[in-house]
Coordinates of C-alpha atoms in Angstrom, one line a residue:
X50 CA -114.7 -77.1 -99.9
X51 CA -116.3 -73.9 -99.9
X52 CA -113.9 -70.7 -98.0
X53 CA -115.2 -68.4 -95.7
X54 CA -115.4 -64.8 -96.8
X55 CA -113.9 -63.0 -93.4
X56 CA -116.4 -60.6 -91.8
X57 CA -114.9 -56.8 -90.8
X58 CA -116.3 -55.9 -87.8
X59 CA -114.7 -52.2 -88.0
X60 CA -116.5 -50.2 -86.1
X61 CA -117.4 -48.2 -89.2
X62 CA -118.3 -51.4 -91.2
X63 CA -120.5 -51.9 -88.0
X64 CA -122.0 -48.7 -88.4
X65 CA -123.0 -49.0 -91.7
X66 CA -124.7 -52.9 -91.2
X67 CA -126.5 -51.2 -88.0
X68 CA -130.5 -50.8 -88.7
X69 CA -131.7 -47.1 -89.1
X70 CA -133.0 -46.8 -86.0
X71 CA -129.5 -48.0 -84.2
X72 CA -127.9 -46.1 -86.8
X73 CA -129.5 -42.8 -85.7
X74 CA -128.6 -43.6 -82.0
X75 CA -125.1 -43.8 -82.7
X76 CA -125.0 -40.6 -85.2
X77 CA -126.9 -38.8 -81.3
X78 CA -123.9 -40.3 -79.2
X79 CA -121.3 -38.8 -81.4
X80 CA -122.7 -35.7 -81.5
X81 CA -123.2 -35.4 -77.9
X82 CA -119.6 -36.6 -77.6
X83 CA -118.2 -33.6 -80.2
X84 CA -120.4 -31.4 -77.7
X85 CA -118.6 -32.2 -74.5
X86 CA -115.2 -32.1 -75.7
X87 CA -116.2 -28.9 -77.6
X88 CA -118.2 -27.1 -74.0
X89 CA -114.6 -28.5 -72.6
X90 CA -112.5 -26.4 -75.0
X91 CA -114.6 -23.3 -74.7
X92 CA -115.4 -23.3 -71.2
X93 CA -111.6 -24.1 -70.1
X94 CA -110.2 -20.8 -72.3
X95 CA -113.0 -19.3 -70.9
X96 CA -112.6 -19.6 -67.0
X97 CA -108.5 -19.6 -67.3
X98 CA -108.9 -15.8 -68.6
X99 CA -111.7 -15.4 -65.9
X100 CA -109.0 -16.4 -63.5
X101 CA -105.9 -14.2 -64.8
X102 CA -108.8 -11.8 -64.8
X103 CA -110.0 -11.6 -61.3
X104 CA -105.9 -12.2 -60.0
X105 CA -105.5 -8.9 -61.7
X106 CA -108.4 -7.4 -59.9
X107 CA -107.5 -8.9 -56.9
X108 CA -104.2 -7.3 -56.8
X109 CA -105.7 -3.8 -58.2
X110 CA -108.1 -3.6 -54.7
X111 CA -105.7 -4.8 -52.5
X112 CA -103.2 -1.7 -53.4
X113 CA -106.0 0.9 -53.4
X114 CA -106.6 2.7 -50.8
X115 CA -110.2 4.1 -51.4
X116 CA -113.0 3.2 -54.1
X117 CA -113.0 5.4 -55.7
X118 CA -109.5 4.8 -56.7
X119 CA -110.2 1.1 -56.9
X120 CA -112.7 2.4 -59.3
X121 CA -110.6 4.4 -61.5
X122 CA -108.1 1.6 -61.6
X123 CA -110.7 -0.6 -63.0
X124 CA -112.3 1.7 -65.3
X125 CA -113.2 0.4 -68.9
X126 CA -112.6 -3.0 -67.5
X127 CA -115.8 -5.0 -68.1
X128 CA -115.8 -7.5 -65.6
X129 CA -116.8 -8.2 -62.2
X130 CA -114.8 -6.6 -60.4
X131 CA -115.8 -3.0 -61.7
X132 CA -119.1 -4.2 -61.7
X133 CA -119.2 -4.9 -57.4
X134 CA -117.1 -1.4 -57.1
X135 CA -119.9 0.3 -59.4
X136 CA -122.8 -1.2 -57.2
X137 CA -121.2 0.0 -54.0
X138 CA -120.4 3.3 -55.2
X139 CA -123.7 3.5 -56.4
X140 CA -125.7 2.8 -53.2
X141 CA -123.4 4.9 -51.1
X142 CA -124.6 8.1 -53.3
X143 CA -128.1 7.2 -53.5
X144 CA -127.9 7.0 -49.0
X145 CA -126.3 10.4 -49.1
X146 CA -129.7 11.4 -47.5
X147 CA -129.7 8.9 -44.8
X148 CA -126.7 10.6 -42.7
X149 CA -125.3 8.2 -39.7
X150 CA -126.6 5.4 -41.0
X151 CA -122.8 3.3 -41.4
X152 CA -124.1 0.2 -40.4
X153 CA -127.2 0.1 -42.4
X154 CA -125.0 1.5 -45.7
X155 CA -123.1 -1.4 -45.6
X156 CA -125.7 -3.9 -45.0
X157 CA -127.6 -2.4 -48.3
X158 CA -123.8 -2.8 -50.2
X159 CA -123.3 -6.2 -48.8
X160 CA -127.2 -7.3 -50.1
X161 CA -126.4 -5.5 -53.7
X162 CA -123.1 -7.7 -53.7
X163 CA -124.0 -10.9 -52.5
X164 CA -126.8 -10.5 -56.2
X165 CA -124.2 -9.9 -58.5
X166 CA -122.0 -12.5 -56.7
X167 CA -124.4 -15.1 -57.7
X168 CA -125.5 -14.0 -61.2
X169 CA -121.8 -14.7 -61.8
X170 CA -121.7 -18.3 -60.4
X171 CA -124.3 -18.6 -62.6
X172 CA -122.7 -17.4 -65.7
X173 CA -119.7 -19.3 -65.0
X174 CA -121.9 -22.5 -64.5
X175 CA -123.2 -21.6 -67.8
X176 CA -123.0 -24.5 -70.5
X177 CA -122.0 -27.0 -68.1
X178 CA -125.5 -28.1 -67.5
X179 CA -125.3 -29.8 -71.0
X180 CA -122.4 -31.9 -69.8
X181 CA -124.1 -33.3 -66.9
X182 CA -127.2 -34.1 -69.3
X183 CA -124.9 -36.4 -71.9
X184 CA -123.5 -38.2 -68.7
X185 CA -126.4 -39.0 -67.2
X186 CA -128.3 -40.3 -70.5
X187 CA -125.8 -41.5 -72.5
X188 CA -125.1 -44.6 -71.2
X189 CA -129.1 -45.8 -71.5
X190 CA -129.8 -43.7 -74.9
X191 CA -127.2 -46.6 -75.8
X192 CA -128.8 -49.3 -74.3
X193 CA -132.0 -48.6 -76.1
X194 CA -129.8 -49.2 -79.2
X195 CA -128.2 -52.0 -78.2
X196 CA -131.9 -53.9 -77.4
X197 CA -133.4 -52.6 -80.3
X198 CA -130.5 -54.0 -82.1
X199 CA -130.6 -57.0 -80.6
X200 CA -134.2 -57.5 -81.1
X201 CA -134.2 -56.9 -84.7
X202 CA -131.4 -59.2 -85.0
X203 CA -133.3 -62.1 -83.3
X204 CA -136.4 -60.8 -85.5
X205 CA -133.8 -61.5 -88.4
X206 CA -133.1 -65.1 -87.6
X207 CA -136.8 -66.3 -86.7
X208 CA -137.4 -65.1 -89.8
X209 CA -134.3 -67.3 -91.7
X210 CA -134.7 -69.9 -89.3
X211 CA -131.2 -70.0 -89.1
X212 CA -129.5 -70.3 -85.8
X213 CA -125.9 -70.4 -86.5
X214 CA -123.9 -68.2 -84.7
X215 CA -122.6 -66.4 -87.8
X216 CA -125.6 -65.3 -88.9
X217 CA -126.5 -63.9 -85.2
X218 CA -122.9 -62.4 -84.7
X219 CA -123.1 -59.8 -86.6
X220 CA -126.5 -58.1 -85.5
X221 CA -125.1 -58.3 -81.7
X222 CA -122.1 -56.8 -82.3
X223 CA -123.8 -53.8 -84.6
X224 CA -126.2 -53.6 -81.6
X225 CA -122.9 -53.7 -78.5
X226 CA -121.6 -51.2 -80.5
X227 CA -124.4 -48.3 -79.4
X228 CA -123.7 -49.1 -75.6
X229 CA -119.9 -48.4 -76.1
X230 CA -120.9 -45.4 -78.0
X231 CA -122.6 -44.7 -74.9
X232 CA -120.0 -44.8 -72.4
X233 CA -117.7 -43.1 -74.8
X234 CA -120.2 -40.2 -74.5
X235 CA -120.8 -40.4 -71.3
X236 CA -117.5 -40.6 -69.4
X237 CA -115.7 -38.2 -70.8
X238 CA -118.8 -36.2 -69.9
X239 CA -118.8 -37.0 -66.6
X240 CA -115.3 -36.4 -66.1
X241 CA -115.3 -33.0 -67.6
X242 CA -118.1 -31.9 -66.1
X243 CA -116.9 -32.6 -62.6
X244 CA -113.2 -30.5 -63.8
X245 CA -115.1 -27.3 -64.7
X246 CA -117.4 -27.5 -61.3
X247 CA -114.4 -27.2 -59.7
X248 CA -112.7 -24.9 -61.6
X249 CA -115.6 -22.7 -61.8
X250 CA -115.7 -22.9 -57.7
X251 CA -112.3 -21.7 -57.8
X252 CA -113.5 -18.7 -59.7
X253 CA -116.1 -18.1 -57.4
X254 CA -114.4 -18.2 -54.4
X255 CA -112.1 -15.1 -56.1
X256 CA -115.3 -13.6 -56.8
X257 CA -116.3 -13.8 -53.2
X258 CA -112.4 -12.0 -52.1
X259 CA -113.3 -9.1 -54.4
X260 CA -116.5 -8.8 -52.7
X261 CA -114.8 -8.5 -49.0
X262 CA -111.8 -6.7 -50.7
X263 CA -114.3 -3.8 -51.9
X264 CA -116.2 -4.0 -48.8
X265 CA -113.1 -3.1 -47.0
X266 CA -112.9 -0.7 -49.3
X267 CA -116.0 0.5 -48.4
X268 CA -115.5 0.6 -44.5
X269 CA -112.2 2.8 -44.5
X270 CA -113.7 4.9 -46.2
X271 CA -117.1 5.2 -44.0
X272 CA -114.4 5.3 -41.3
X273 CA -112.3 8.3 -42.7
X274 CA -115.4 10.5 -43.3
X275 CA -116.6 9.4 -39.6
X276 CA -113.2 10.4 -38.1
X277 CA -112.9 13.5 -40.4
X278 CA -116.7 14.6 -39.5
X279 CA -115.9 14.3 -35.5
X280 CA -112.3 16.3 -36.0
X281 CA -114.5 18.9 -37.9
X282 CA -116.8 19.0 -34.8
X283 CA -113.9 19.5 -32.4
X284 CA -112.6 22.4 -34.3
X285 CA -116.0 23.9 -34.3
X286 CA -116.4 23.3 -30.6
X287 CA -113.2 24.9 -30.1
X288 CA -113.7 27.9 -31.9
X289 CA -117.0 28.2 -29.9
X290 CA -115.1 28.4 -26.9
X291 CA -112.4 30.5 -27.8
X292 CA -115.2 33.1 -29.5
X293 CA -117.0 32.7 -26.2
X294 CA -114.1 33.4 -23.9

């Protein structure tokens, strides 16, 4: 009585009895799967210091009083922050020339803002568009190499003209083994994708505080030199009297 040698279906022994061309789709998957969990690393250190970044700035505008100590506060800080201060600072000098003109100033700032607001939701989106790639064609980049798998397998046994089960066993199995690849790819892909979106939405809803925080900013300080130009125009008035008297 002859024994049966026992067949290791491993997924590594699985691997390596896969065709080339199923072969080559699961060597894709597990690279895209290294590539989420690797954009997950990197993109999770990256927006937690974002965050302890713009708390600090946060706190920095909401105890300064004017810009332009807001903006020595956040001096040599490259970030965002310093970067919305800057672009207000900037248009208030270049509409020096434009006197009485509050309400138009701060619709220029608020423009100038709102831009650099969403350059950063871009860059914090950045990277992420790779995750939602793998999830969404994963799943059928494994499929193809599960039928293509499956077809060479049935290709095998029309060819033998053997139709045991033990013969097509094997193929199938090698062949099932690129659609789990697939989902392995693809869920985890999924799944981190839709963390970061909302961490990342987290971190642009601070962005969006600094931008009213430096606008506030902006408005006291439109308001003292409005206040301090009309008490300067009461003391000349009454020194006009007085001189006239």
């Amino acid at each position: 009585m002859t024994e049966l040698v026992p067949v290791s279906f491993s997924p590594w022994e699985m691997f390596l009895g896969a065709g080339p061309v199923v072969r080559c789709v699961m060597l894709l998957l597990a690279v895209a799967s290294l590539l989420t969990w690797t954009i997950f690393i990197a993109k999770s250190v990256e927006l937690l210091r974002i965050k302890n970044r713009l708390g600090k700035a946060e706190t920095a505008l909401e105890d300064a009083s004017t810009l332009e100590l807001a903006e020595e506060w956040t001096r040599g800080n490259i970030s965002i922050a310093h970067a919305l201060i800057m672009a207000a600072g900037t248009e208030r000098t270049r509409s020096q020339d434009i006197p009485g003109d509050n309400e138009g100033l701060k619709e220029r700032i608020v423009l100038h803002l709102e831009r650099l607001e969403t350059a950063e939701g871009r860059r914090l989106m950045r990277g992420t568009g790779v995750l939602a790639t793998i999830g969404a064609t994963a799943p059928f980049i494994g499929l193809f190499g599960t039928v293509w798998g499956i077809m060479t397998a049935f290709t095998g046994i029309a060819a033998s003209k053997a139709t045991s089960l033990a013969v097509v066993a094997p193929g199938i199995a090698e062949a099932l083994l690129a659609t789990a690849l697939g989902l392995v790819a693809a869920i985890p892909a999924v799944v981190i994708y839709n963390h970061l979106a909302r961490q990342t939405a987290a971190c642009r809803a601070q962005v969006a505080d600094l931008t009213a925080l430096v606008m506030r900013l902006v408005s006291r300080d439109l308001g003292r030199m409005q206040a301090h130009g009309a008490s300067t125009q009461v003391v000349r008035l009454g020194s006009s009297r007085v001189a006239g008297e």
